[in-house]
Amino acid sequence: EPEVTQTPSHQVTQMGQEVILRCVPISNHLYFYWYRQILGQKVEFLVSFYNNEISEKSEIFDDQFSVERPDGSNFTLKIRSTKLEDSAMYFCASSVDQGEETQYFGPGTRLLVL
Amino acid sequence: AQKVTQAQTEISVVEKEDVTLDCVYETRDTTYYLFWYKQPPSGELVFLIRRNSFDEQNEISGRYSWNFQKSTSSFNFTITASQVVDSAVYFCALSEAAGGTSYGKLTFGQGTILTVHP
């Protein structure tokens, strides 16, 4: 069964460093998403992406964040200058369509900023 | 704005007990979609069910059942004869249809931590 994959599973970085989180969505899916979950809290939407453009972004997704689909399979989230409060689990998801279609999530990348 | 409330922070049961997880939602849209996801201790988010706002028929899948009541804006999840492997955090989520203010993004509730003891 096709699944969303994410790398790395864990990443530790120093405050102020750039990190790139990688995702490979399900191959026939057209919509891609990033969510984050601070430890012990709910899952929060960051950004949605379709046709090489951001469809929607949340207030959390400020200028420090960017997303890219550099090739036909990868979908990346970049944090330019990490802060302590960026420490969280980051989930990538993909769906065939928006709204009514189910978003399938990857296993997540746990980011720790020291 | 849409909102999902899971009032039960933690539930603890003994194996074989039935347990119901509550979910109440708010949305201004007439067309929307409701989801339940399971997050086991390993951390991934596992899709369990999707329901659209026009389909109030209850659904049963093995030991799992879902009760959608539009009149009370609730989408509750029942596990029958719980097992230790059901221990996880369960999230209810809402997505709006095309034209909605939050089209395409999932709004999650706070989650309910379910612990099933042997």
PDB file of C-alpha atoms in Angstrom:
ATOM      1  CA  GLU A   1       0.000   0.000   0.000  1.00  0.00           C
ATOM      2  CA  PRO A   2       1.440   3.382  -0.969  1.00  0.00           C
ATOM      3  CA  GLU A   3       2.470   5.610   1.898  1.00  0.00           C
ATOM      4  CA  VAL A   4       3.965   8.993   2.612  1.00  0.00           C
ATOM      5  CA  THR A   5       7.591   8.837   3.707  1.00  0.00           C
ATOM      6  CA  GLN A   6       9.624  11.434   5.566  1.00  0.00           C
ATOM      7  CA  THR A   7      13.308  11.914   6.258  1.00  0.00           C
ATOM      8  CA  PRO A   8      15.002  12.254   8.609  1.00  0.00           C
ATOM      9  CA  SER A   9      12.990  10.671  11.400  1.00  0.00           C
ATOM     10  CA  HIS A  10      14.827  12.782  13.955  1.00  0.00           C
ATOM     11  CA  GLN A  11      16.916  15.912  13.643  1.00  0.00           C
ATOM     12  CA  VAL A  12      18.786  17.879  16.263  1.00  0.00           C
ATOM     13  CA  THR A  13      20.029  21.332  15.349  1.00  0.00           C
ATOM     14  CA  GLN A  14      21.405  24.450  16.941  1.00  0.00           C
ATOM     15  CA  MET A  15      19.317  27.588  17.198  1.00  0.00           C
ATOM     16  CA  GLY A  16      19.815  29.775  14.153  1.00  0.00           C
ATOM     17  CA  GLN A  17      20.677  26.911  11.828  1.00  0.00           C
ATOM     18  CA  GLU A  18      18.738  26.048   8.707  1.00  0.00           C
ATOM     19  CA  VAL A  19      16.964  22.722   8.446  1.00  0.00           C
ATOM     20  CA  ILE A  20      15.295  21.000   5.538  1.00  0.00           C
ATOM     21  CA  LEU A  21      12.693  18.354   6.175  1.00  0.00           C
ATOM     22  CA  ARG A  22      11.937  16.018   3.323  1.00  0.00           C
ATOM     23  CA  CYS A  23       8.818  14.197   2.295  1.00  0.00           C
ATOM     24  CA  VAL A  24       7.853  11.878  -0.529  1.00  0.00           C
ATOM     25  CA  PRO A  25       4.071  12.060  -0.979  1.00  0.00           C
ATOM     26  CA  ILE A  26       1.960   9.258  -2.404  1.00  0.00           C
ATOM     27  CA  SER A  27       2.670   9.189  -6.111  1.00  0.00           C
ATOM     28  CA  ASN A  28      -0.756   9.995  -7.570  1.00  0.00           C
ATOM     29  CA  HIS A  29      -1.579  12.677  -5.011  1.00  0.00           C
ATOM     30  CA  LEU A  30      -1.717  16.295  -6.083  1.00  0.00           C
ATOM     31  CA  TYR A  31      -2.045  18.196  -2.819  1.00  0.00           C
ATOM     32  CA  PHE A  32       0.634  18.355  -0.205  1.00  0.00           C
ATOM     33  CA  TYR A  33       0.642  19.650   3.326  1.00  0.00           C
ATOM     34  CA  TRP A  34       2.842  20.294   6.314  1.00  0.00           C
ATOM     35  CA  TYR A  35       1.569  20.161   9.863  1.00  0.00           C
ATOM     36  CA  ARG A  36       3.377  20.392  13.155  1.00  0.00           C
ATOM     37  CA  GLN A  37       2.722  19.023  16.613  1.00  0.00           C
ATOM     38  CA  ILE A  38       4.463  20.532  19.607  1.00  0.00           C
ATOM     39  CA  LEU A  39       4.984  17.856  22.233  1.00  0.00           C
ATOM     40  CA  GLY A  40       1.752  17.001  23.999  1.00  0.00           C
ATOM     41  CA  GLN A  41      -0.317  19.395  21.927  1.00  0.00           C
ATOM     42  CA  LYS A  42      -2.652  19.145  18.983  1.00  0.00           C
ATOM     43  CA  VAL A  43      -1.669  18.907  15.365  1.00  0.00           C
ATOM     44  CA  GLU A  44      -1.561  22.324  13.670  1.00  0.00           C
ATOM     45  CA  PHE A  45      -1.769  23.157   9.985  1.00  0.00           C
ATOM     46  CA  LEU A  46       1.206  24.986   8.493  1.00  0.00           C
ATOM     47  CA  VAL A  47       0.789  25.081   4.735  1.00  0.00           C
ATOM     48  CA  SER A  48      -0.864  23.453   1.737  1.00  0.00           C
ATOM     49  CA  PHE A  49       0.698  23.223  -1.710  1.00  0.00           C
ATOM     50  CA  TYR A  50      -0.735  22.506  -5.115  1.00  0.00           C
ATOM     51  CA  ASN A  51       0.538  22.923  -8.653  1.00  0.00           C
ATOM     52  CA  ASN A  52       3.848  24.281  -7.410  1.00  0.00           C
ATOM     53  CA  GLU A  53       2.223  27.020  -5.398  1.00  0.00           C
ATOM     54  CA  ILE A  54       1.205  27.573  -1.826  1.00  0.00           C
ATOM     55  CA  SER A  55      -2.580  27.246  -1.594  1.00  0.00           C
ATOM     56  CA  GLU A  56      -2.961  28.332   1.980  1.00  0.00           C
ATOM     57  CA  LYS A  57      -0.734  28.997   4.941  1.00  0.00           C
ATOM     58  CA  SER A  58      -1.316  29.546   8.607  1.00  0.00           C
ATOM     59  CA  GLU A  59      -0.088  32.315  10.870  1.00  0.00           C
ATOM     60  CA  ILE A  60       2.649  29.976  12.053  1.00  0.00           C
ATOM     61  CA  PHE A  61       4.093  29.784   8.546  1.00  0.00           C
ATOM     62  CA  ASP A  62       6.046  33.031   8.607  1.00  0.00           C
ATOM     63  CA  ASP A  63       8.991  34.196   6.490  1.00  0.00           C
ATOM     64  CA  GLN A  64      11.293  31.711   8.178  1.00  0.00           C
ATOM     65  CA  PHE A  65       9.438  28.864   6.512  1.00  0.00           C
ATOM     66  CA  SER A  66       9.382  27.868   2.882  1.00  0.00           C
ATOM     67  CA  VAL A  67       8.215  24.868   0.899  1.00  0.00           C
ATOM     68  CA  GLU A  68       9.362  23.478  -2.373  1.00  0.00           C
ATOM     69  CA  ARG A  69       8.772  20.603  -4.716  1.00  0.00           C
ATOM     70  CA  PRO A  70      12.225  20.386  -6.251  1.00  0.00           C
ATOM     71  CA  ASP A  71      11.430  17.385  -8.438  1.00  0.00           C
ATOM     72  CA  GLY A  72       8.571  15.066  -9.270  1.00  0.00           C
ATOM     73  CA  SER A  73       8.649  13.185  -6.012  1.00  0.00           C
ATOM     74  CA  ASN A  74      10.019  15.244  -3.135  1.00  0.00           C
ATOM     75  CA  PHE A  75       8.287  17.918  -1.107  1.00  0.00           C
ATOM     76  CA  THR A  76      10.415  19.880   1.346  1.00  0.00           C
ATOM     77  CA  LEU A  77       9.923  22.210   4.267  1.00  0.00           C
ATOM     78  CA  LYS A  78      12.774  24.588   5.035  1.00  0.00           C
ATOM     79  CA  ILE A  79      13.182  26.529   8.224  1.00  0.00           C
ATOM     80  CA  ARG A  80      15.792  29.212   7.589  1.00  0.00           C
ATOM     81  CA  SER A  81      16.878  30.147  11.077  1.00  0.00           C
ATOM     82  CA  THR A  82      15.518  27.788  13.667  1.00  0.00           C
ATOM     83  CA  LYS A  83      14.258  28.939  17.043  1.00  0.00           C
ATOM     84  CA  LEU A  84      13.791  26.955  20.222  1.00  0.00           C
ATOM     85  CA  GLU A  85      10.033  27.080  19.744  1.00  0.00           C
ATOM     86  CA  ASP A  86      10.346  25.323  16.386  1.00  0.00           C
ATOM     87  CA  SER A  87      11.017  22.109  18.280  1.00  0.00           C
ATOM     88  CA  ALA A  88       8.132  19.840  17.323  1.00  0.00           C
ATOM     89  CA  MET A  89       7.075  16.859  15.278  1.00  0.00           C
ATOM     90  CA  TYR A  90       6.571  17.859  11.671  1.00  0.00           C
ATOM     91  CA  PHE A  91       4.159  15.842   9.590  1.00  0.00           C
ATOM     92  CA  CYS A  92       3.876  15.802   5.852  1.00  0.00           C
ATOM     93  CA  ALA A  93       0.559  14.745   4.305  1.00  0.00           C
ATOM     94  CA  SER A  94      -0.813  14.312   0.833  1.00  0.00           C
ATOM     95  CA  SER A  95      -4.212  13.876  -0.758  1.00  0.00           C
ATOM     96  CA  VAL A  96      -5.692  13.257  -4.155  1.00  0.00           C
ATOM     97  CA  ASP A  97      -7.815  16.364  -3.866  1.00  0.00           C
ATOM     98  CA  GLN A  98      -8.643  18.935  -1.227  1.00  0.00           C
ATOM     99  CA  GLY A  99     -11.483  19.181   1.231  1.00  0.00           C
ATOM    100  CA  GLU A 100     -13.338  15.937   1.039  1.00  0.00           C
ATOM    101  CA  GLU A 101     -10.372  13.785   0.263  1.00  0.00           C
ATOM    102  CA  THR A 102      -8.474  12.064   3.014  1.00  0.00           C
ATOM    103  CA  GLN A 103      -5.061  13.376   3.872  1.00  0.00           C
ATOM    104  CA  TYR A 104      -2.575  10.606   4.491  1.00  0.00           C
ATOM    105  CA  PHE A 105       0.228  11.416   6.858  1.00  0.00           C
ATOM    106  CA  GLY A 106       3.862  10.455   6.918  1.00  0.00           C
ATOM    107  CA  PRO A 107       5.545   9.138  10.065  1.00  0.00           C
ATOM    108  CA  GLY A 108       6.837  12.585  10.998  1.00  0.00           C
ATOM    109  CA  THR A 109      10.211  14.205  11.646  1.00  0.00           C
ATOM    110  CA  ARG A 110      10.970  15.048  15.232  1.00  0.00           C
ATOM    111  CA  LEU A 111      12.931  18.303  15.266  1.00  0.00           C
ATOM    112  CA  LEU A 112      14.800  19.400  18.351  1.00  0.00           C
ATOM    113  CA  VAL A 113      16.336  22.870  18.410  1.00  0.00           C
ATOM    114  CA  LEU A 114      18.973  23.430  21.077  1.00  0.00           C
TER     115      LEU A 114
ATOM    116  CA  ALA B   1     -13.692  29.871  11.954  1.00  0.00           C
ATOM    117  CA  GLN B   2     -13.882  26.177  12.403  1.00  0.00           C
ATOM    118  CA  LYS B   3     -13.137  24.506  15.720  1.00  0.00           C
ATOM    119  CA  VAL B   4     -12.955  20.968  17.043  1.00  0.00           C
ATOM    120  CA  THR B   5     -13.299  20.177  20.730  1.00  0.00           C
ATOM    121  CA  GLN B   6     -12.380  16.915  22.374  1.00  0.00           C
ATOM    122  CA  ALA B   7     -13.302  17.538  25.968  1.00  0.00           C
ATOM    123  CA  GLN B   8     -11.874  14.278  27.284  1.00  0.00           C
ATOM    124  CA  THR B   9      -8.157  14.775  27.780  1.00  0.00           C
ATOM    125  CA  GLU B  10      -7.462  11.275  29.061  1.00  0.00           C
ATOM    126  CA  ILE B  11      -9.480   8.095  29.403  1.00  0.00           C
ATOM    127  CA  SER B  12      -8.351   4.963  31.155  1.00  0.00           C
ATOM    128  CA  VAL B  13     -10.183   1.662  30.800  1.00  0.00           C
ATOM    129  CA  VAL B  14      -9.587  -1.987  31.457  1.00  0.00           C
ATOM    130  CA  GLU B  15      -9.347  -4.370  28.545  1.00  0.00           C
ATOM    131  CA  LYS B  16     -12.691  -5.521  27.114  1.00  0.00           C
ATOM    132  CA  GLU B  17     -14.505  -2.414  28.289  1.00  0.00           C
ATOM    133  CA  ASP B  18     -16.316  -0.291  25.726  1.00  0.00           C
ATOM    134  CA  VAL B  19     -15.149   3.304  25.464  1.00  0.00           C
ATOM    135  CA  THR B  20     -16.549   6.345  23.666  1.00  0.00           C
ATOM    136  CA  LEU B  21     -14.443   9.294  22.610  1.00  0.00           C
ATOM    137  CA  ASP B  22     -16.350  12.525  22.168  1.00  0.00           C
ATOM    138  CA  CYS B  23     -15.869  15.096  19.436  1.00  0.00           C
ATOM    139  CA  VAL B  24     -17.814  18.324  19.007  1.00  0.00           C
ATOM    140  CA  TYR B  25     -17.184  20.646  16.102  1.00  0.00           C
ATOM    141  CA  GLU B  26     -18.055  24.144  14.947  1.00  0.00           C
ATOM    142  CA  THR B  27     -18.252  25.342  11.377  1.00  0.00           C
ATOM    143  CA  ARG B  28     -20.288  27.844   9.417  1.00  0.00           C
ATOM    144  CA  ASP B  29     -20.198  25.765   6.259  1.00  0.00           C
ATOM    145  CA  THR B  30     -23.019  23.456   5.300  1.00  0.00           C
ATOM    146  CA  THR B  31     -20.643  21.061   3.571  1.00  0.00           C
ATOM    147  CA  TYR B  32     -17.744  19.741   5.569  1.00  0.00           C
ATOM    148  CA  TYR B  33     -15.837  16.563   6.327  1.00  0.00           C
ATOM    149  CA  LEU B  34     -14.998  14.914   9.595  1.00  0.00           C
ATOM    150  CA  PHE B  35     -12.125  12.582  10.310  1.00  0.00           C
ATOM    151  CA  TRP B  36     -10.683  10.484  13.070  1.00  0.00           C
ATOM    152  CA  TYR B  37      -6.974   9.746  13.280  1.00  0.00           C
ATOM    153  CA  LYS B  38      -5.102   7.489  15.675  1.00  0.00           C
ATOM    154  CA  GLN B  39      -1.636   8.358  16.962  1.00  0.00           C
ATOM    155  CA  PRO B  40      -0.037   5.308  18.587  1.00  0.00           C
ATOM    156  CA  PRO B  41       3.018   5.656  20.865  1.00  0.00           C
ATOM    157  CA  SER B  42       5.274   5.382  17.804  1.00  0.00           C
ATOM    158  CA  GLY B  43       3.984   8.816  16.757  1.00  0.00           C
ATOM    159  CA  GLU B  44       2.553   8.425  13.295  1.00  0.00           C
ATOM    160  CA  LEU B  45      -0.973   9.577  12.398  1.00  0.00           C
ATOM    161  CA  VAL B  46      -3.154   6.769  11.149  1.00  0.00           C
ATOM    162  CA  PHE B  47      -6.354   7.567   9.284  1.00  0.00           C
ATOM    163  CA  LEU B  48      -9.424   5.787  10.657  1.00  0.00           C
ATOM    164  CA  ILE B  49     -12.514   7.272   9.035  1.00  0.00           C
ATOM    165  CA  ARG B  50     -13.898  10.116   6.932  1.00  0.00           C
ATOM    166  CA  ARG B  51     -17.491  11.328   7.017  1.00  0.00           C
ATOM    167  CA  ASN B  52     -19.163  14.049   4.964  1.00  0.00           C
ATOM    168  CA  SER B  53     -21.787  16.348   6.384  1.00  0.00           C
ATOM    169  CA  PHE B  54     -24.563  14.900   4.248  1.00  0.00           C
ATOM    170  CA  ASP B  55     -24.102  11.373   5.453  1.00  0.00           C
ATOM    171  CA  GLU B  56     -25.397  10.926   8.973  1.00  0.00           C
ATOM    172  CA  GLN B  57     -25.480   7.183   8.753  1.00  0.00           C
ATOM    173  CA  ASN B  58     -23.541   5.581  11.566  1.00  0.00           C
ATOM    174  CA  GLU B  59     -20.670   3.376  10.573  1.00  0.00           C
ATOM    175  CA  ILE B  60     -19.228   0.237  12.063  1.00  0.00           C
ATOM    176  CA  SER B  61     -15.877  -1.279  11.228  1.00  0.00           C
ATOM    177  CA  GLY B  62     -15.044  -4.264  13.354  1.00  0.00           C
ATOM    178  CA  ARG B  63     -14.783  -3.074  16.944  1.00  0.00           C
ATOM    179  CA  TYR B  64     -14.941   0.564  15.874  1.00  0.00           C
ATOM    180  CA  SER B  65     -18.128   2.546  15.369  1.00  0.00           C
ATOM    181  CA  TRP B  66     -18.871   6.175  14.738  1.00  0.00           C
ATOM    182  CA  ASN B  67     -21.970   8.177  15.623  1.00  0.00           C
ATOM    183  CA  PHE B  68     -22.432  11.371  13.608  1.00  0.00           C
ATOM    184  CA  GLN B  69     -25.179  13.696  14.827  1.00  0.00           C
ATOM    185  CA  LYS B  70     -25.476  16.914  12.920  1.00  0.00           C
ATOM    186  CA  SER B  71     -28.103  18.272  15.310  1.00  0.00           C
ATOM    187  CA  THR B  72     -25.586  18.317  18.145  1.00  0.00           C
ATOM    188  CA  SER B  73     -22.489  18.852  15.943  1.00  0.00           C
ATOM    189  CA  SER B  74     -20.936  15.715  17.305  1.00  0.00           C
ATOM    190  CA  PHE B  75     -18.958  12.880  15.764  1.00  0.00           C
ATOM    191  CA  ASN B  76     -18.269  10.377  18.513  1.00  0.00           C
ATOM    192  CA  PHE B  77     -16.094   7.296  18.262  1.00  0.00           C
ATOM    193  CA  THR B  78     -16.739   4.079  20.168  1.00  0.00           C
ATOM    194  CA  ILE B  79     -14.363   1.196  20.615  1.00  0.00           C
ATOM    195  CA  THR B  80     -16.093  -2.001  21.656  1.00  0.00           C
ATOM    196  CA  ALA B  81     -14.246  -4.581  23.734  1.00  0.00           C
ATOM    197  CA  SER B  82     -11.119  -2.453  23.953  1.00  0.00           C
ATOM    198  CA  GLN B  83      -7.684  -4.005  23.691  1.00  0.00           C
ATOM    199  CA  VAL B  84      -4.279  -2.929  24.933  1.00  0.00           C
ATOM    200  CA  VAL B  85      -3.272  -2.207  21.335  1.00  0.00           C
ATOM    201  CA  ASP B  86      -5.968   0.473  21.201  1.00  0.00           C
ATOM    202  CA  SER B  87      -3.896   2.588  23.562  1.00  0.00           C
ATOM    203  CA  ALA B  88      -3.100   5.750  21.641  1.00  0.00           C
ATOM    204  CA  VAL B  89      -4.011   9.389  21.220  1.00  0.00           C
ATOM    205  CA  TYR B  90      -7.107   9.820  19.087  1.00  0.00           C
ATOM    206  CA  PHE B  91      -7.712  13.005  17.137  1.00  0.00           C
ATOM    207  CA  CYS B  92     -10.919  14.245  15.595  1.00  0.00           C
ATOM    208  CA  ALA B  93     -10.478  16.650  12.676  1.00  0.00           C
ATOM    209  CA  LEU B  94     -12.602  18.829  10.390  1.00  0.00           C
ATOM    210  CA  SER B  95     -12.131  20.011   6.830  1.00  0.00           C
ATOM    211  CA  GLU B  96     -14.376  22.345   4.881  1.00  0.00           C
ATOM    212  CA  ALA B  97     -15.540  21.927   1.309  1.00  0.00           C
ATOM    213  CA  ALA B  98     -14.637  24.057  -1.661  1.00  0.00           C
ATOM    214  CA  GLY B  99     -15.496  27.682  -1.061  1.00  0.00           C
ATOM    215  CA  GLY B 100     -15.171  27.330   2.678  1.00  0.00           C
ATOM    216  CA  THR B 101     -12.854  29.606   4.549  1.00  0.00           C
ATOM    217  CA  SER B 102     -10.680  26.714   5.578  1.00  0.00           C
ATOM    218  CA  TYR B 103     -10.916  24.610   2.458  1.00  0.00           C
ATOM    219  CA  GLY B 104      -8.390  21.850   2.309  1.00  0.00           C
ATOM    220  CA  LYS B 105      -6.781  22.193   5.705  1.00  0.00           C
ATOM    221  CA  LEU B 106      -7.537  19.954   8.631  1.00  0.00           C
ATOM    222  CA  THR B 107      -8.416  21.494  11.957  1.00  0.00           C
ATOM    223  CA  PHE B 108      -7.657  19.053  14.739  1.00  0.00           C
ATOM    224  CA  GLY B 109      -9.039  18.709  18.216  1.00  0.00           C
ATOM    225  CA  GLN B 110      -6.716  18.510  21.186  1.00  0.00           C
ATOM    226  CA  GLY B 111      -6.801  14.741  21.168  1.00  0.00           C
ATOM    227  CA  THR B 112      -7.869  12.169  23.736  1.00  0.00           C
ATOM    228  CA  ILE B 113      -5.258   9.935  25.323  1.00  0.00           C
ATOM    229  CA  LEU B 114      -6.726   6.457  25.654  1.00  0.00           C
ATOM    230  CA  THR B 115      -4.992   3.958  27.898  1.00  0.00           C
ATOM    231  CA  VAL B 116      -6.258   0.409  27.938  1.00  0.00           C
ATOM    232  CA  HIS B 117      -4.973  -1.633  30.853  1.00  0.00           C
ATOM    233  CA  PRO B 118      -4.686  -5.413  30.682  1.00  0.00           C
TER     234      PRO B 118
END
